[in-house]
Amino acid sequence: MSIAQNTESTAKLRCIACGATPDSASQDFRCTACGDLLEFFFPGWTLDPLLSDPASLKALWLNRRTSSNALDQSGVWRFRELLPRIPNLEEHVITLREGNTPLYRLPRCARATGVENLHAKHQGMNPTASFKDTGMTFAASSAHQSGFRWVACASTGNTSASMAAYAARGNMHSLVLIPDGKISWGKLSQSLDYGALTCQLRTDFDGCVQILNDLVRQKPVYLLNSVNPYRIEGQKTAAIELMEQLAWEPPDHIIVPGGNLGNSSAIGKALVEMRELKLISRLPRLSIIQAHGANPFYRSVRELGGKKLEPKKLEPMTADTLATAIRIGNPASWKKALRVLQATGGEVEEVSEIEIATAKAEIGADGIGCEPASAVTLAGLKKLRRSGFVKPAEAVVLILTGHALKDPDFTIKFHRGELFADRAVAGTPDATEAAQAKYLQRAPVVLDANLGAVIAALDAAERNS
Amino acid sequence: MSIAQNTESTAKLRCIACGATPDSASQDFRCTACGDLLEFFFPGWTLDPLLSDPASLKALWLNRRTSSNALDQSGVWRFRELLPRIPNLEEHVITLREGNTPLYRLPRCARATGVENLHAKHQGMNPTASFKDTGMTFAASSAHQSGFRWVACASTGNTSASMAAYAARGNMHSLVLIPDGKISWGKLSQSLDYGALTCQLRTDFDGCVQILNDLVRQKPVYLLNSVNPYRIEGQKTAAIELMEQLAWEPPDHIIVPGGNLGNSSAIGKALVEMRELKLISRLPRLSIIQAHGANPFYRSVRELGGKKLEPKKLEPMTADTLATAIRIGNPASWKKALRVLQATGGEVEEVSEIEIATAKAEIGADGIGCEPASAVTLAGLKKLRRSGFVKPAEAVVLILTGHALKDPDFTIKFHRGELFADRAVAGTPDATEAAQAKYLQRAPVVLDANLGAVIAALDAAERNS
């Protein structure tokens, strides 16, 4: 069973490796010629009068902000001119009013890093609290348009939560495959809430992916893992929305967490396409930050010149990185991400666990909560500043990918001094205690119930601040 | 130390009981004459040319949606004409781009309740994932304008999370007082993230409130509990935004969870004020739903004719209700809420624990996640339908107050059949198992890692759906 391109317009599928341009995708979204990933491209853009007129496009998108139409209210569909067109769109679109995420100044983090013009684009403010929603609305709508009743993914985290929500919203069923063993029920609470069918398989994560690929070839089940190129298209809109928020004046630098590398690919793709359409006049650098404990892309670029990627085996119970959302040993989209680095002149960096934890607390001190994986951006910026790759006068935007409530345990343990108690976490330097000390001054205290005790605590905190 | 009204405009403070109109509030926000709550009123509204022109006001607010100004981008400050004016607003406003929350159709819940025109206004899509942010931006900005460096509240949940975020954002310190004992660290993770000073006092919740009141009278600390009338003003904007989303055509019915009753008061106040200003032509009924396990307001209205309220003693470890966000024994704003019921012709209802849990799962099946307290609205609607108070043809809007991620444990336990395992929860009928059975069909299953097993699970789910 194959999936039509779903496009009436000029969008076409293309293999990123062999360049084949199939008329339709197989259900595993792999090139039938060489097995690599597919992507959309738009050969006919220059023939479209609207797309050749940046000022009109910008005005159209701005104007839609006052519309009461559901498509216009979505931060993804508002920019639908830059997405492959879905036939009978209005009948099939599944939206939770995703996108529309805030761009925050980070004044304290700016002072701490010495980069005065520092913002965060918070994709954790999406409906299911992660950036996955922007891609999911587009891919799930495409599944609906193709007549699928079931969608599926292998994931224990943000992807399954997002998929289950959009499936429920679109009256489709969803299937989540996860490895058996000690899994995080907290991460699965959302998919259960939205009614997903959850199967724990007696195998590892790769085994789940393999069975899922077999499944979609035999049964009418739509694959929603990140190899799905529709997801990448939806995720592009975060960059378009960001440029609009910056009055179409690109920053010097955009910094993205690197896990499976689909998000870096999507944001980079949008930047290149926006410059092609003259919506922006120059490309910002896009840099990618990985956790040291899950750094196959970092090693590929730094040690192997990006010529190949050696997967890192991540065992379920190993404490390689606590930034679980980017704990990926074999990133599917690494070739797409590499192309983005090359196109924009960006850098790849890795950060340690204590650097992630303190960066998260620094973002929190600016009143912004994020999940640990998001905080690698600030930690990475500090390293890029130290190496001189980012200059103090540059305008920098961090992409935060998930909400703080995605991982409350991490936060609690850090602020109680328990996060690195066993020191088994990879990449944790001996200076852990020193880095944490400032935060432990604000660890919860137990006091007698009298006014004097509270005033004393208040005065002490005031002195330490 | 007293707090100026912070208003250059026609807003005035008034005691809801004795009618005194003080020029300033004491730091505990209680009437110095009789000790009851204060509220804002607007005697000069009719003299303001803009406020007498509903069409112009609506156009102004709509237009601000295309603005890049931070005030205009906030779903609270966009409606600032209906709020008390803060001097030098631009210098003091603390905003996280709160409000702007989606209004969702609930198609499956509509069929289940027999109310075709059913929507949910999801206030859990605010930055800290609860409705508290809309009131907090206004009250925290007011504290900042008054020069406070410290803000404080007694809370273990959504209020402290919101307060800590806005305090951090505004470069103020925040203090959270909570009772010592077995508390939920998950709920506190956000305040720790934002750097709040957290004191566990060897007393109960009322003891914390008492010490906090003493504290604010002695030290320059700004009280951010819900008795603060600025918070109520900010929360009004949810109703204004809702009416705009409905093209200023009020629904027949709005249903709100009832805990401390500040939110019901705020939404009701906004409705009355919007009718006064001819922004809407009639008042929707506003009904309030409590959990049976924490139902002092229900009992006051139903059994005592609303003449008084008998507080319900709630022990820390008693399983009276799992809807912790409305687990309030002595609701501060009950008189304000009573006035709203009377003004709008609304009803008060109570629901059981299993009714809350199944309603939450039904909302989830529509692709919308919410915390348990929010689900009392749907559970209450069902009862109001059965009693005939709500008719099938009526347009109904449920106010959802918190995001699903505020309480993932509840969701997991429900879908694994563990939530009512000990049956100690008040109000749980014997029919619990029957009500849950449908959801337990989708409880996670462990399977061998082969395609056949997964296909069998898929087929079984398909048959049961």
JSON list of C-alpha atoms in Angstrom, two decimals, chain B residues 309-458:
[
{"chain": "B", "resi": 309, "resn": "LEU", "atom": "CA", "xyz": [-20.95, 28.59, 54.73]},
{"chain": "B", "resi": 310, "resn": "GLU", "atom": "CA", "xyz": [-19.80, 25.84, 57.07]},
{"chain": "B", "resi": 311, "resn": "PRO", "atom": "CA", "xyz": [-16.12, 25.12, 56.36]},
{"chain": "B", "resi": 312, "resn": "LYS", "atom": "CA", "xyz": [-15.22, 21.48, 55.81]},
{"chain": "B", "resi": 313, "resn": "LYS", "atom": "CA", "xyz": [-12.11, 20.31, 57.63]},
{"chain": "B", "resi": 314, "resn": "LEU", "atom": "CA", "xyz": [-9.84, 18.60, 55.11]},
{"chain": "B", "resi": 315, "resn": "GLU", "atom": "CA", "xyz": [-6.99, 16.58, 56.60]},
{"chain": "B", "resi": 316, "resn": "PRO", "atom": "CA", "xyz": [-3.76, 16.39, 54.57]},
{"chain": "B", "resi": 317, "resn": "MET", "atom": "CA", "xyz": [-3.87, 12.64, 54.09]},
{"chain": "B", "resi": 318, "resn": "THR", "atom": "CA", "xyz": [-7.61, 12.02, 53.73]},
{"chain": "B", "resi": 319, "resn": "ALA", "atom": "CA", "xyz": [-8.75, 10.84, 50.32]},
{"chain": "B", "resi": 320, "resn": "ASP", "atom": "CA", "xyz": [-11.80, 13.09, 50.17]},
{"chain": "B", "resi": 321, "resn": "THR", "atom": "CA", "xyz": [-11.22, 14.09, 46.57]},
{"chain": "B", "resi": 322, "resn": "LEU", "atom": "CA", "xyz": [-8.43, 13.41, 44.09]},
{"chain": "B", "resi": 323, "resn": "ALA", "atom": "CA", "xyz": [-9.28, 16.64, 42.27]},
{"chain": "B", "resi": 324, "resn": "THR", "atom": "CA", "xyz": [-6.65, 18.42, 44.33]},
{"chain": "B", "resi": 325, "resn": "ALA", "atom": "CA", "xyz": [-6.95, 21.80, 42.62]},
{"chain": "B", "resi": 326, "resn": "ILE", "atom": "CA", "xyz": [-10.46, 22.23, 44.06]},
{"chain": "B", "resi": 327, "resn": "ARG", "atom": "CA", "xyz": [-9.80, 20.46, 47.35]},
{"chain": "B", "resi": 328, "resn": "ILE", "atom": "CA", "xyz": [-10.74, 23.48, 49.44]},
{"chain": "B", "resi": 329, "resn": "GLY", "atom": "CA", "xyz": [-12.60, 23.27, 52.74]},
{"chain": "B", "resi": 330, "resn": "ASN", "atom": "CA", "xyz": [-13.18, 26.96, 53.35]},
{"chain": "B", "resi": 331, "resn": "PRO", "atom": "CA", "xyz": [-13.52, 28.81, 50.03]},
{"chain": "B", "resi": 332, "resn": "ALA", "atom": "CA", "xyz": [-12.46, 32.44, 50.42]},
{"chain": "B", "resi": 333, "resn": "SER", "atom": "CA", "xyz": [-14.65, 33.85, 47.65]},
{"chain": "B", "resi": 334, "resn": "TRP", "atom": "CA", "xyz": [-17.91, 32.04, 48.38]},
{"chain": "B", "resi": 335, "resn": "LYS", "atom": "CA", "xyz": [-19.95, 35.24, 48.83]},
{"chain": "B", "resi": 336, "resn": "LYS", "atom": "CA", "xyz": [-18.77, 36.60, 45.51]},
{"chain": "B", "resi": 337, "resn": "ALA", "atom": "CA", "xyz": [-19.64, 33.31, 43.81]},
{"chain": "B", "resi": 338, "resn": "LEU", "atom": "CA", "xyz": [-23.07, 33.25, 45.41]},
{"chain": "B", "resi": 339, "resn": "ARG", "atom": "CA", "xyz": [-23.75, 36.68, 43.95]},
{"chain": "B", "resi": 340, "resn": "VAL", "atom": "CA", "xyz": [-22.80, 35.34, 40.51]},
{"chain": "B", "resi": 341, "resn": "LEU", "atom": "CA", "xyz": [-25.22, 32.42, 40.80]},
{"chain": "B", "resi": 342, "resn": "GLN", "atom": "CA", "xyz": [-27.96, 34.84, 41.76]},
{"chain": "B", "resi": 343, "resn": "ALA", "atom": "CA", "xyz": [-27.16, 37.35, 39.02]},
{"chain": "B", "resi": 344, "resn": "THR", "atom": "CA", "xyz": [-27.00, 34.76, 36.24]},
{"chain": "B", "resi": 345, "resn": "GLY", "atom": "CA", "xyz": [-29.56, 32.21, 37.42]},
{"chain": "B", "resi": 346, "resn": "GLY", "atom": "CA", "xyz": [-26.94, 29.45, 37.59]},
{"chain": "B", "resi": 347, "resn": "GLU", "atom": "CA", "xyz": [-26.95, 26.26, 39.63]},
{"chain": "B", "resi": 348, "resn": "VAL", "atom": "CA", "xyz": [-24.48, 24.55, 41.94]},
{"chain": "B", "resi": 349, "resn": "GLU", "atom": "CA", "xyz": [-23.88, 20.80, 41.69]},
{"chain": "B", "resi": 350, "resn": "GLU", "atom": "CA", "xyz": [-21.58, 18.17, 43.19]},
{"chain": "B", "resi": 351, "resn": "VAL", "atom": "CA", "xyz": [-20.06, 15.12, 41.52]},
{"chain": "B", "resi": 352, "resn": "SER", "atom": "CA", "xyz": [-18.45, 11.88, 42.71]},
{"chain": "B", "resi": 353, "resn": "GLU", "atom": "CA", "xyz": [-14.88, 10.71, 42.19]},
{"chain": "B", "resi": 354, "resn": "ILE", "atom": "CA", "xyz": [-15.77, 8.15, 39.54]},
{"chain": "B", "resi": 355, "resn": "GLU", "atom": "CA", "xyz": [-17.86, 10.75, 37.72]},
{"chain": "B", "resi": 356, "resn": "ILE", "atom": "CA", "xyz": [-14.82, 13.05, 37.69]},
{"chain": "B", "resi": 357, "resn": "ALA", "atom": "CA", "xyz": [-12.47, 10.32, 36.46]},
{"chain": "B", "resi": 358, "resn": "THR", "atom": "CA", "xyz": [-14.71, 9.13, 33.63]},
{"chain": "B", "resi": 359, "resn": "ALA", "atom": "CA", "xyz": [-15.47, 12.71, 32.57]},
{"chain": "B", "resi": 360, "resn": "LYS", "atom": "CA", "xyz": [-11.74, 13.38, 32.38]},
{"chain": "B", "resi": 361, "resn": "ALA", "atom": "CA", "xyz": [-11.25, 10.32, 30.19]},
{"chain": "B", "resi": 362, "resn": "GLU", "atom": "CA", "xyz": [-14.14, 11.42, 27.94]},
{"chain": "B", "resi": 363, "resn": "ILE", "atom": "CA", "xyz": [-12.56, 14.84, 27.47]},
{"chain": "B", "resi": 364, "resn": "GLY", "atom": "CA", "xyz": [-9.27, 13.05, 26.75]},
{"chain": "B", "resi": 365, "resn": "ALA", "atom": "CA", "xyz": [-10.98, 10.96, 24.07]},
{"chain": "B", "resi": 366, "resn": "ASP", "atom": "CA", "xyz": [-11.82, 14.24, 22.34]},
{"chain": "B", "resi": 367, "resn": "GLY", "atom": "CA", "xyz": [-8.06, 14.89, 22.17]},
{"chain": "B", "resi": 368, "resn": "ILE", "atom": "CA", "xyz": [-8.05, 17.42, 25.01]},
{"chain": "B", "resi": 369, "resn": "GLY", "atom": "CA", "xyz": [-6.09, 16.81, 28.20]},
{"chain": "B", "resi": 370, "resn": "CYS", "atom": "CA", "xyz": [-7.04, 18.45, 31.49]},
{"chain": "B", "resi": 371, "resn": "GLU", "atom": "CA", "xyz": [-6.39, 18.04, 35.19]},
{"chain": "B", "resi": 372, "resn": "PRO", "atom": "CA", "xyz": [-9.01, 16.18, 37.27]},
{"chain": "B", "resi": 373, "resn": "ALA", "atom": "CA", "xyz": [-10.53, 19.35, 38.75]},
{"chain": "B", "resi": 374, "resn": "SER", "atom": "CA", "xyz": [-11.34, 20.63, 35.26]},
{"chain": "B", "resi": 375, "resn": "ALA", "atom": "CA", "xyz": [-13.36, 17.50, 34.49]},
{"chain": "B", "resi": 376, "resn": "VAL", "atom": "CA", "xyz": [-15.96, 18.25, 37.15]},
{"chain": "B", "resi": 377, "resn": "THR", "atom": "CA", "xyz": [-17.46, 20.59, 34.55]},
{"chain": "B", "resi": 378, "resn": "LEU", "atom": "CA", "xyz": [-18.40, 17.76, 32.18]},
{"chain": "B", "resi": 379, "resn": "ALA", "atom": "CA", "xyz": [-19.48, 15.52, 35.04]},
{"chain": "B", "resi": 380, "resn": "GLY", "atom": "CA", "xyz": [-21.64, 18.36, 36.36]},
{"chain": "B", "resi": 381, "resn": "LEU", "atom": "CA", "xyz": [-23.11, 19.04, 32.94]},
{"chain": "B", "resi": 382, "resn": "LYS", "atom": "CA", "xyz": [-24.32, 15.45, 32.79]},
{"chain": "B", "resi": 383, "resn": "LYS", "atom": "CA", "xyz": [-26.13, 15.87, 36.09]},
{"chain": "B", "resi": 384, "resn": "LEU", "atom": "CA", "xyz": [-27.60, 19.20, 35.03]},
{"chain": "B", "resi": 385, "resn": "ARG", "atom": "CA", "xyz": [-28.82, 17.53, 31.83]},
{"chain": "B", "resi": 386, "resn": "ARG", "atom": "CA", "xyz": [-30.42, 14.69, 33.77]},
{"chain": "B", "resi": 387, "resn": "SER", "atom": "CA", "xyz": [-32.15, 17.12, 36.11]},
{"chain": "B", "resi": 388, "resn": "GLY", "atom": "CA", "xyz": [-33.43, 19.06, 33.12]},
{"chain": "B", "resi": 389, "resn": "PHE", "atom": "CA", "xyz": [-31.67, 22.27, 34.17]},
{"chain": "B", "resi": 390, "resn": "VAL", "atom": "CA", "xyz": [-29.69, 22.26, 30.90]},
{"chain": "B", "resi": 391, "resn": "LYS", "atom": "CA", "xyz": [-31.73, 21.59, 27.73]},
{"chain": "B", "resi": 392, "resn": "PRO", "atom": "CA", "xyz": [-30.33, 19.72, 24.69]},
{"chain": "B", "resi": 393, "resn": "ALA", "atom": "CA", "xyz": [-30.55, 22.76, 22.42]},
{"chain": "B", "resi": 394, "resn": "GLU", "atom": "CA", "xyz": [-28.55, 25.01, 24.75]},
{"chain": "B", "resi": 395, "resn": "ALA", "atom": "CA", "xyz": [-25.04, 26.19, 23.89]},
{"chain": "B", "resi": 396, "resn": "VAL", "atom": "CA", "xyz": [-22.70, 25.24, 26.73]},
{"chain": "B", "resi": 397, "resn": "VAL", "atom": "CA", "xyz": [-19.07, 26.19, 27.45]},
{"chain": "B", "resi": 398, "resn": "LEU", "atom": "CA", "xyz": [-16.98, 24.28, 30.00]},
{"chain": "B", "resi": 399, "resn": "ILE", "atom": "CA", "xyz": [-14.09, 26.14, 31.61]},
{"chain": "B", "resi": 400, "resn": "LEU", "atom": "CA", "xyz": [-11.09, 23.80, 31.85]},
{"chain": "B", "resi": 401, "resn": "THR", "atom": "CA", "xyz": [-8.66, 25.19, 34.41]},
{"chain": "B", "resi": 402, "resn": "GLY", "atom": "CA", "xyz": [-5.49, 23.10, 34.27]},
{"chain": "B", "resi": 403, "resn": "HIS", "atom": "CA", "xyz": [-3.39, 21.03, 31.85]},
{"chain": "B", "resi": 404, "resn": "ALA", "atom": "CA", "xyz": [-3.31, 17.22, 31.96]},
{"chain": "B", "resi": 405, "resn": "LEU", "atom": "CA", "xyz": [0.40, 17.33, 32.84]},
{"chain": "B", "resi": 406, "resn": "LYS", "atom": "CA", "xyz": [-0.45, 18.95, 36.19]},
{"chain": "B", "resi": 407, "resn": "ASP", "atom": "CA", "xyz": [-1.43, 15.48, 37.44]},
{"chain": "B", "resi": 408, "resn": "PRO", "atom": "CA", "xyz": [-0.12, 12.58, 35.30]},
{"chain": "B", "resi": 409, "resn": "ASP", "atom": "CA", "xyz": [-0.37, 10.09, 38.20]},
{"chain": "B", "resi": 410, "resn": "PHE", "atom": "CA", "xyz": [-4.15, 10.40, 38.25]},
{"chain": "B", "resi": 411, "resn": "THR", "atom": "CA", "xyz": [-4.35, 9.57, 34.55]},
{"chain": "B", "resi": 412, "resn": "ILE", "atom": "CA", "xyz": [-2.02, 6.59, 34.73]},
{"chain": "B", "resi": 413, "resn": "LYS", "atom": "CA", "xyz": [-3.74, 5.09, 37.74]},
{"chain": "B", "resi": 414, "resn": "PHE", "atom": "CA", "xyz": [-7.17, 5.48, 36.18]},
{"chain": "B", "resi": 415, "resn": "HIS", "atom": "CA", "xyz": [-6.22, 3.82, 32.91]},
{"chain": "B", "resi": 416, "resn": "ARG", "atom": "CA", "xyz": [-4.48, 0.98, 34.74]},
{"chain": "B", "resi": 417, "resn": "GLY", "atom": "CA", "xyz": [-7.48, 0.41, 37.01]},
{"chain": "B", "resi": 418, "resn": "GLU", "atom": "CA", "xyz": [-5.59, 1.46, 40.14]},
{"chain": "B", "resi": 419, "resn": "LEU", "atom": "CA", "xyz": [-7.22, 4.79, 40.97]},
{"chain": "B", "resi": 420, "resn": "PHE", "atom": "CA", "xyz": [-10.01, 3.42, 43.13]},
{"chain": "B", "resi": 421, "resn": "ALA", "atom": "CA", "xyz": [-8.21, 0.29, 44.25]},
{"chain": "B", "resi": 422, "resn": "ASP", "atom": "CA", "xyz": [-8.66, 1.05, 47.93]},
{"chain": "B", "resi": 423, "resn": "ARG", "atom": "CA", "xyz": [-12.21, 2.38, 47.60]},
{"chain": "B", "resi": 424, "resn": "ALA", "atom": "CA", "xyz": [-11.48, 4.82, 50.39]},
{"chain": "B", "resi": 425, "resn": "VAL", "atom": "CA", "xyz": [-12.25, 7.80, 48.20]},
{"chain": "B", "resi": 426, "resn": "ALA", "atom": "CA", "xyz": [-15.41, 9.57, 49.27]},
{"chain": "B", "resi": 427, "resn": "GLY", "atom": "CA", "xyz": [-18.35, 9.47, 46.91]},
{"chain": "B", "resi": 428, "resn": "THR", "atom": "CA", "xyz": [-17.20, 6.47, 44.91]},
{"chain": "B", "resi": 429, "resn": "PRO", "atom": "CA", "xyz": [-20.18, 4.30, 44.12]},
{"chain": "B", "resi": 430, "resn": "ASP", "atom": "CA", "xyz": [-20.04, 0.53, 43.76]},
{"chain": "B", "resi": 431, "resn": "ALA", "atom": "CA", "xyz": [-20.51, 0.93, 40.02]},
{"chain": "B", "resi": 432, "resn": "THR", "atom": "CA", "xyz": [-16.89, 2.10, 39.74]},
{"chain": "B", "resi": 433, "resn": "GLU", "atom": "CA", "xyz": [-15.69, -1.00, 37.96]},
{"chain": "B", "resi": 434, "resn": "ALA", "atom": "CA", "xyz": [-18.44, -0.88, 35.36]},
{"chain": "B", "resi": 435, "resn": "ALA", "atom": "CA", "xyz": [-17.73, 2.78, 34.57]},
{"chain": "B", "resi": 436, "resn": "GLN", "atom": "CA", "xyz": [-14.03, 2.05, 34.16]},
{"chain": "B", "resi": 437, "resn": "ALA", "atom": "CA", "xyz": [-14.35, -1.15, 32.14]},
{"chain": "B", "resi": 438, "resn": "LYS", "atom": "CA", "xyz": [-14.44, 0.57, 28.76]},
{"chain": "B", "resi": 439, "resn": "TYR", "atom": "CA", "xyz": [-11.17, 2.36, 29.46]},
{"chain": "B", "resi": 440, "resn": "LEU", "atom": "CA", "xyz": [-9.41, -0.69, 30.85]},
{"chain": "B", "resi": 441, "resn": "GLN", "atom": "CA", "xyz": [-9.77, -2.33, 27.43]},
{"chain": "B", "resi": 442, "resn": "ARG", "atom": "CA", "xyz": [-7.09, 0.14, 26.40]},
{"chain": "B", "resi": 443, "resn": "ALA", "atom": "CA", "xyz": [-4.84, -0.41, 29.41]},
{"chain": "B", "resi": 444, "resn": "PRO", "atom": "CA", "xyz": [-1.23, -1.13, 28.37]},
{"chain": "B", "resi": 445, "resn": "VAL", "atom": "CA", "xyz": [-0.54, -4.75, 27.42]},
{"chain": "B", "resi": 446, "resn": "VAL", "atom": "CA", "xyz": [2.73, -6.70, 27.35]},
{"chain": "B", "resi": 447, "resn": "LEU", "atom": "CA", "xyz": [3.29, -8.76, 24.18]},
{"chain": "B", "resi": 448, "resn": "ASP", "atom": "CA", "xyz": [5.90, -10.96, 22.59]},
{"chain": "B", "resi": 449, "resn": "ALA", "atom": "CA", "xyz": [7.94, -9.12, 20.00]},
{"chain": "B", "resi": 450, "resn": "ASN", "atom": "CA", "xyz": [6.29, -10.49, 16.91]},
{"chain": "B", "resi": 451, "resn": "LEU", "atom": "CA", "xyz": [4.06, -8.97, 14.28]},
{"chain": "B", "resi": 452, "resn": "GLY", "atom": "CA", "xyz": [1.23, -11.44, 14.82]},
{"chain": "B", "resi": 453, "resn": "ALA", "atom": "CA", "xyz": [0.80, -10.46, 18.45]},
{"chain": "B", "resi": 454, "resn": "VAL", "atom": "CA", "xyz": [0.60, -6.76, 17.59]},
{"chain": "B", "resi": 455, "resn": "ILE", "atom": "CA", "xyz": [-1.88, -7.36, 14.77]},
{"chain": "B", "resi": 456, "resn": "ALA", "atom": "CA", "xyz": [-4.05, -9.43, 17.13]},
{"chain": "B", "resi": 457, "resn": "ALA", "atom": "CA", "xyz": [-4.06, -6.55, 19.66]},
{"chain": "B", "resi": 458, "resn": "LEU", "atom": "CA", "xyz": [-4.92, -4.10, 16.91]}
]
